[in-house]
């Protein structure tokens, strides 16, 4: 089973993706973490963000590994654990920029497909173009969204708890900037697949969204079994 979860920054994709993967015993792939790892590599290299050929080369040579269970997923870049360092706002902005480079997307999409297809049980993937580009034939597609204010509040509270927050106003501005970049990029912009189930999480807590998603997955599974028989 392949489950695709798309949506803008701060909509709850990663948290709910981990919850689903753990519940269903599926591989969890945080594709956003992969772009963040490339963003970190570019920052560390000192390469200008306008230099797309060199950024693509960095993505091609980067050794990115996702290791561990969903709730304790570790991200390694060239053998170094960068799980914490990729979560800064600076790296988040860098990831948003490099994700707009077509060659970077091609490299990472190929990697994501390989990981998902090679999983013995299936996978839960979250990102911006999972259902539209990476796995257009996914068994279940979700698009999680929320008002920018709600997403900014969640991200700010998350960063505050981990001592990396600046201010709500800055977080809100960064969310809006990322939204604009995600929907306007030429290659694989953030879009809602026609067959995706859209859930607005603005006024819902995690347990409520999780229950909705599980119900839909179970209904799809029952339907698939019925069709086989």
Short mmCIF file of C-alpha atoms in Angstrom, two decimals:
data_model
loop_
_atom_site.label_atom_id
_atom_site.label_comp_id
_atom_site.label_asym_id
_atom_site.label_seq_id
_atom_site.Cartn_x
_atom_site.Cartn_y
_atom_site.Cartn_z
CA UNK A 1 0.00 0.00 0.00
CA UNK A 2 1.22 3.47 -0.91
CA UNK A 3 -0.34 6.39 0.97
CA UNK A 4 0.42 9.90 -0.31
CA UNK A 5 0.02 12.95 1.92
CA UNK A 6 0.45 16.38 0.35
CA UNK A 7 -0.14 19.88 1.59
CA UNK A 8 1.47 23.18 2.56
CA UNK A 9 3.94 23.73 5.38
CA UNK A 10 2.50 23.34 8.87
CA UNK A 11 -0.64 21.41 7.90
CA UNK A 12 0.35 18.36 9.99
CA UNK A 13 1.63 16.08 7.20
CA UNK A 14 4.72 14.76 8.96
CA UNK A 15 3.09 14.11 12.33
CA UNK A 16 0.08 12.35 10.80
CA UNK A 17 2.25 10.48 8.30
CA UNK A 18 4.27 9.04 11.17
CA UNK A 19 1.11 8.10 13.05
CA UNK A 20 -0.33 6.28 10.02
CA UNK A 21 2.92 4.47 9.24
CA UNK A 22 3.23 3.27 12.82
CA UNK A 23 -0.40 2.14 13.00
CA UNK A 24 -0.30 0.33 9.65
CA UNK A 25 3.28 -0.97 9.95
CA UNK A 26 4.39 0.82 6.80
CA UNK A 27 7.65 2.52 5.86
CA UNK A 28 7.57 6.26 6.54
CA UNK A 29 9.32 8.61 4.14
CA UNK A 30 9.57 12.27 5.11
CA UNK A 31 10.35 13.65 1.66
CA UNK A 32 10.52 17.16 3.08
CA UNK A 33 13.45 16.03 5.23
CA UNK A 34 15.25 14.96 2.06
CA UNK A 35 14.87 18.43 0.54
CA UNK A 36 15.94 19.96 3.83
CA UNK A 37 19.08 17.81 3.77
CA UNK A 38 19.92 19.12 0.30
CA UNK A 39 19.18 22.67 1.50
CA UNK A 40 21.57 22.16 4.43
CA UNK A 41 24.24 20.77 2.09
CA UNK A 42 23.94 23.86 -0.12
CA UNK A 43 24.19 26.19 2.88
CA UNK A 44 27.26 24.36 4.13
CA UNK A 45 28.88 24.49 0.69
CA UNK A 46 28.53 28.25 0.35
CA UNK A 47 27.07 27.86 -3.16
CA UNK A 48 24.76 30.68 -4.21
CA UNK A 49 21.10 29.72 -4.57
CA UNK A 50 21.09 31.18 -8.09
CA UNK A 51 23.70 28.60 -9.18
CA UNK A 52 21.28 25.82 -10.17
CA UNK A 53 23.82 23.53 -11.90
CA UNK A 54 26.01 23.39 -8.78
CA UNK A 55 22.98 22.89 -6.54
CA UNK A 56 21.90 19.96 -8.73
CA UNK A 57 25.40 18.52 -8.44
CA UNK A 58 25.25 18.77 -4.66
CA UNK A 59 21.89 16.93 -4.66
CA UNK A 60 23.28 14.25 -6.96
CA UNK A 61 26.32 13.63 -4.75
CA UNK A 62 24.55 13.89 -1.39
CA UNK A 63 24.20 10.62 0.51
CA UNK A 64 20.81 11.01 2.25
CA UNK A 65 19.45 8.23 4.44
CA UNK A 66 16.29 8.01 6.57
CA UNK A 67 16.80 5.56 9.41
CA UNK A 68 14.60 4.24 12.22
CA UNK A 69 10.98 3.98 13.22
CA UNK A 70 8.51 6.76 12.26
CA UNK A 71 8.50 8.38 15.71
CA UNK A 72 12.28 8.31 15.96
CA UNK A 73 13.24 8.90 12.35
CA UNK A 74 16.86 9.99 11.91
CA UNK A 75 18.14 11.84 8.87
CA UNK A 76 21.73 11.30 7.80
CA UNK A 77 23.62 13.47 5.33
CA UNK A 78 26.92 12.03 4.13
CA UNK A 79 27.10 9.82 7.20
CA UNK A 80 26.30 12.59 9.73
CA UNK A 81 23.10 12.74 11.76
CA UNK A 82 21.43 16.03 10.79
CA UNK A 83 17.98 15.27 12.24
CA UNK A 84 18.00 18.40 14.39
CA UNK A 85 20.03 20.78 12.23
CA UNK A 86 17.69 20.43 9.23
CA UNK A 87 14.72 21.70 11.28
CA UNK A 88 15.85 25.31 11.59
CA UNK A 89 13.93 28.05 9.80
CA UNK A 90 17.02 28.91 7.74
CA UNK A 91 17.27 25.35 6.40
CA UNK A 92 13.51 25.29 5.81
CA UNK A 93 13.78 28.33 3.57
CA UNK A 94 16.79 26.80 1.80
CA UNK A 95 14.82 23.59 1.22
CA UNK A 96 11.97 25.58 -0.30
CA UNK A 97 14.39 27.24 -2.72
CA UNK A 98 16.28 24.11 -3.82
CA UNK A 99 13.00 22.22 -4.27
CA UNK A 100 12.25 24.61 -7.11
CA UNK A 101 15.29 23.38 -9.07
CA UNK A 102 14.00 20.86 -11.63
CA UNK A 103 17.09 18.66 -11.58
CA UNK A 104 17.02 18.44 -7.77
CA UNK A 105 13.39 17.32 -7.90
CA UNK A 106 14.19 14.73 -10.56
CA UNK A 107 17.00 13.26 -8.45
CA UNK A 108 15.00 13.11 -5.23
CA UNK A 109 11.77 11.91 -6.85
CA UNK A 110 13.66 8.98 -8.36
CA UNK A 111 15.13 8.19 -4.94
CA UNK A 112 11.72 8.43 -3.26
CA UNK A 113 10.10 6.11 -5.80
CA UNK A 114 12.85 3.54 -5.32
CA UNK A 115 12.48 3.58 -1.55
CA UNK A 116 8.68 3.31 -1.69
CA UNK A 117 8.61 0.56 -4.32
CA UNK A 118 11.27 -1.51 -2.55
CA UNK A 119 9.39 -1.56 0.74
CA UNK A 120 7.96 -5.02 1.45
CA UNK A 121 4.83 -3.70 3.17
CA UNK A 122 4.30 -0.34 1.48
CA UNK A 123 4.95 3.23 2.50
CA UNK A 124 3.49 6.50 3.73
CA UNK A 125 5.06 9.50 2.00
CA UNK A 126 4.40 13.14 2.74
CA UNK A 127 5.46 16.20 0.79
CA UNK A 128 4.22 18.63 -1.83
CA UNK A 129 3.92 16.45 -4.95
CA UNK A 130 3.60 12.86 -3.74
CA UNK A 131 0.13 12.21 -5.15
CA UNK A 132 0.61 14.32 -8.27
CA UNK A 133 4.16 13.36 -9.33
CA UNK A 134 6.00 10.83 -7.16
CA UNK A 135 3.20 8.26 -6.85
CA UNK A 136 0.28 9.36 -9.06
CA UNK A 137 -1.19 5.85 -8.69
CA UNK A 138 -1.01 5.80 -4.89
CA UNK A 139 -3.67 3.65 -3.21
CA UNK A 140 -4.86 6.55 -1.06
CA UNK A 141 -4.13 10.26 -1.50
CA UNK A 142 -4.65 12.94 1.11
CA UNK A 143 -4.26 16.69 0.84
CA UNK A 144 -4.01 18.31 4.26
CA UNK A 145 -4.48 22.03 4.48
CA UNK A 146 -5.19 24.72 7.07
CA UNK A 147 -5.43 28.48 7.28
CA UNK A 148 -2.01 30.20 7.21
CA UNK A 149 -2.60 31.60 10.71
CA UNK A 150 -3.24 28.12 12.13
CA UNK A 151 -0.22 26.64 10.39
CA UNK A 152 2.03 29.47 11.56
CA UNK A 153 0.80 29.07 15.14
CA UNK A 154 1.54 25.35 15.11
CA UNK A 155 4.99 25.81 13.62
CA UNK A 156 5.80 28.62 16.07
CA UNK A 157 4.71 26.54 19.07
CA UNK A 158 6.71 23.58 17.80
CA UNK A 159 9.83 25.72 17.34
CA UNK A 160 9.28 27.39 20.71
CA UNK A 161 9.22 24.01 22.44
CA UNK A 162 12.54 23.16 20.82
CA UNK A 163 14.14 26.54 21.52
CA UNK A 164 14.47 27.54 17.91
CA UNK A 165 11.58 30.00 17.56
CA UNK A 166 12.00 33.69 16.82
CA UNK A 167 8.54 35.27 16.75
CA UNK A 168 5.08 34.36 15.55
CA UNK A 169 5.20 37.25 13.08
CA UNK A 170 8.38 35.95 11.47
CA UNK A 171 7.05 32.39 11.37
CA UNK A 172 3.85 33.62 9.72
CA UNK A 173 5.85 35.58 7.12
CA UNK A 174 7.98 32.52 6.36
CA UNK A 175 4.88 30.32 5.98
CA UNK A 176 3.38 32.81 3.50
CA UNK A 177 6.67 33.02 1.58
CA UNK A 178 6.93 29.24 1.34
CA UNK A 179 3.30 28.98 0.23
CA UNK A 180 3.94 31.43 -2.59
CA UNK A 181 7.08 29.61 -3.68
CA UNK A 182 5.41 26.18 -3.52
CA UNK A 183 2.42 27.09 -5.69
CA UNK A 184 4.30 29.24 -8.20
CA UNK A 185 7.33 27.11 -9.04
CA UNK A 186 7.45 25.88 -12.62
CA UNK A 187 8.32 22.26 -11.79
CA UNK A 188 5.82 20.20 -9.75
CA UNK A 189 4.00 23.04 -7.99
CA UNK A 190 1.84 22.31 -4.97
CA UNK A 191 -1.48 21.15 -6.39
CA UNK A 192 -4.42 19.05 -5.23
CA UNK A 193 -4.77 15.78 -7.14
CA UNK A 194 -8.28 15.20 -8.49
CA UNK A 195 -8.58 11.94 -6.55
CA UNK A 196 -7.15 13.27 -3.27
CA UNK A 197 -9.20 13.49 -0.10
CA UNK A 198 -8.92 17.07 1.17
CA UNK A 199 -8.97 17.64 4.93
CA UNK A 200 -8.86 21.12 6.46
CA UNK A 201 -7.09 20.72 9.80
CA UNK A 202 -7.53 24.34 10.95
CA UNK A 203 -10.09 23.55 13.64
CA UNK A 204 -9.27 19.88 14.24
CA UNK A 205 -6.85 18.24 16.63
CA UNK A 206 -4.51 15.44 15.54
CA UNK A 207 -6.70 12.64 16.87
CA UNK A 208 -9.69 13.86 14.88
CA UNK A 209 -7.72 14.12 11.63
CA UNK A 210 -6.07 10.74 12.26
CA UNK A 211 -9.47 9.11 12.79
CA UNK A 212 -10.76 10.55 9.51
CA UNK A 213 -7.72 9.33 7.61
CA UNK A 214 -7.88 5.83 9.10
CA UNK A 215 -11.58 5.54 8.25
CA UNK A 216 -10.87 6.43 4.62
CA UNK A 217 -7.94 4.00 4.41
CA UNK A 218 -10.03 1.19 5.88
CA UNK A 219 -12.89 1.93 3.47
CA UNK A 220 -10.50 1.86 0.50
CA UNK A 221 -8.97 -1.39 1.76
CA UNK A 222 -12.38 -3.01 2.16
CA UNK A 223 -13.39 -1.89 -1.33
CA UNK A 224 -10.19 -3.27 -2.85
CA UNK A 225 -10.75 -6.62 -1.13
CA UNK A 226 -14.35 -6.70 -2.34
CA UNK A 227 -13.24 -6.05 -5.93
CA UNK A 228 -10.75 -8.92 -5.74
CA UNK A 229 -13.43 -11.35 -4.60
#
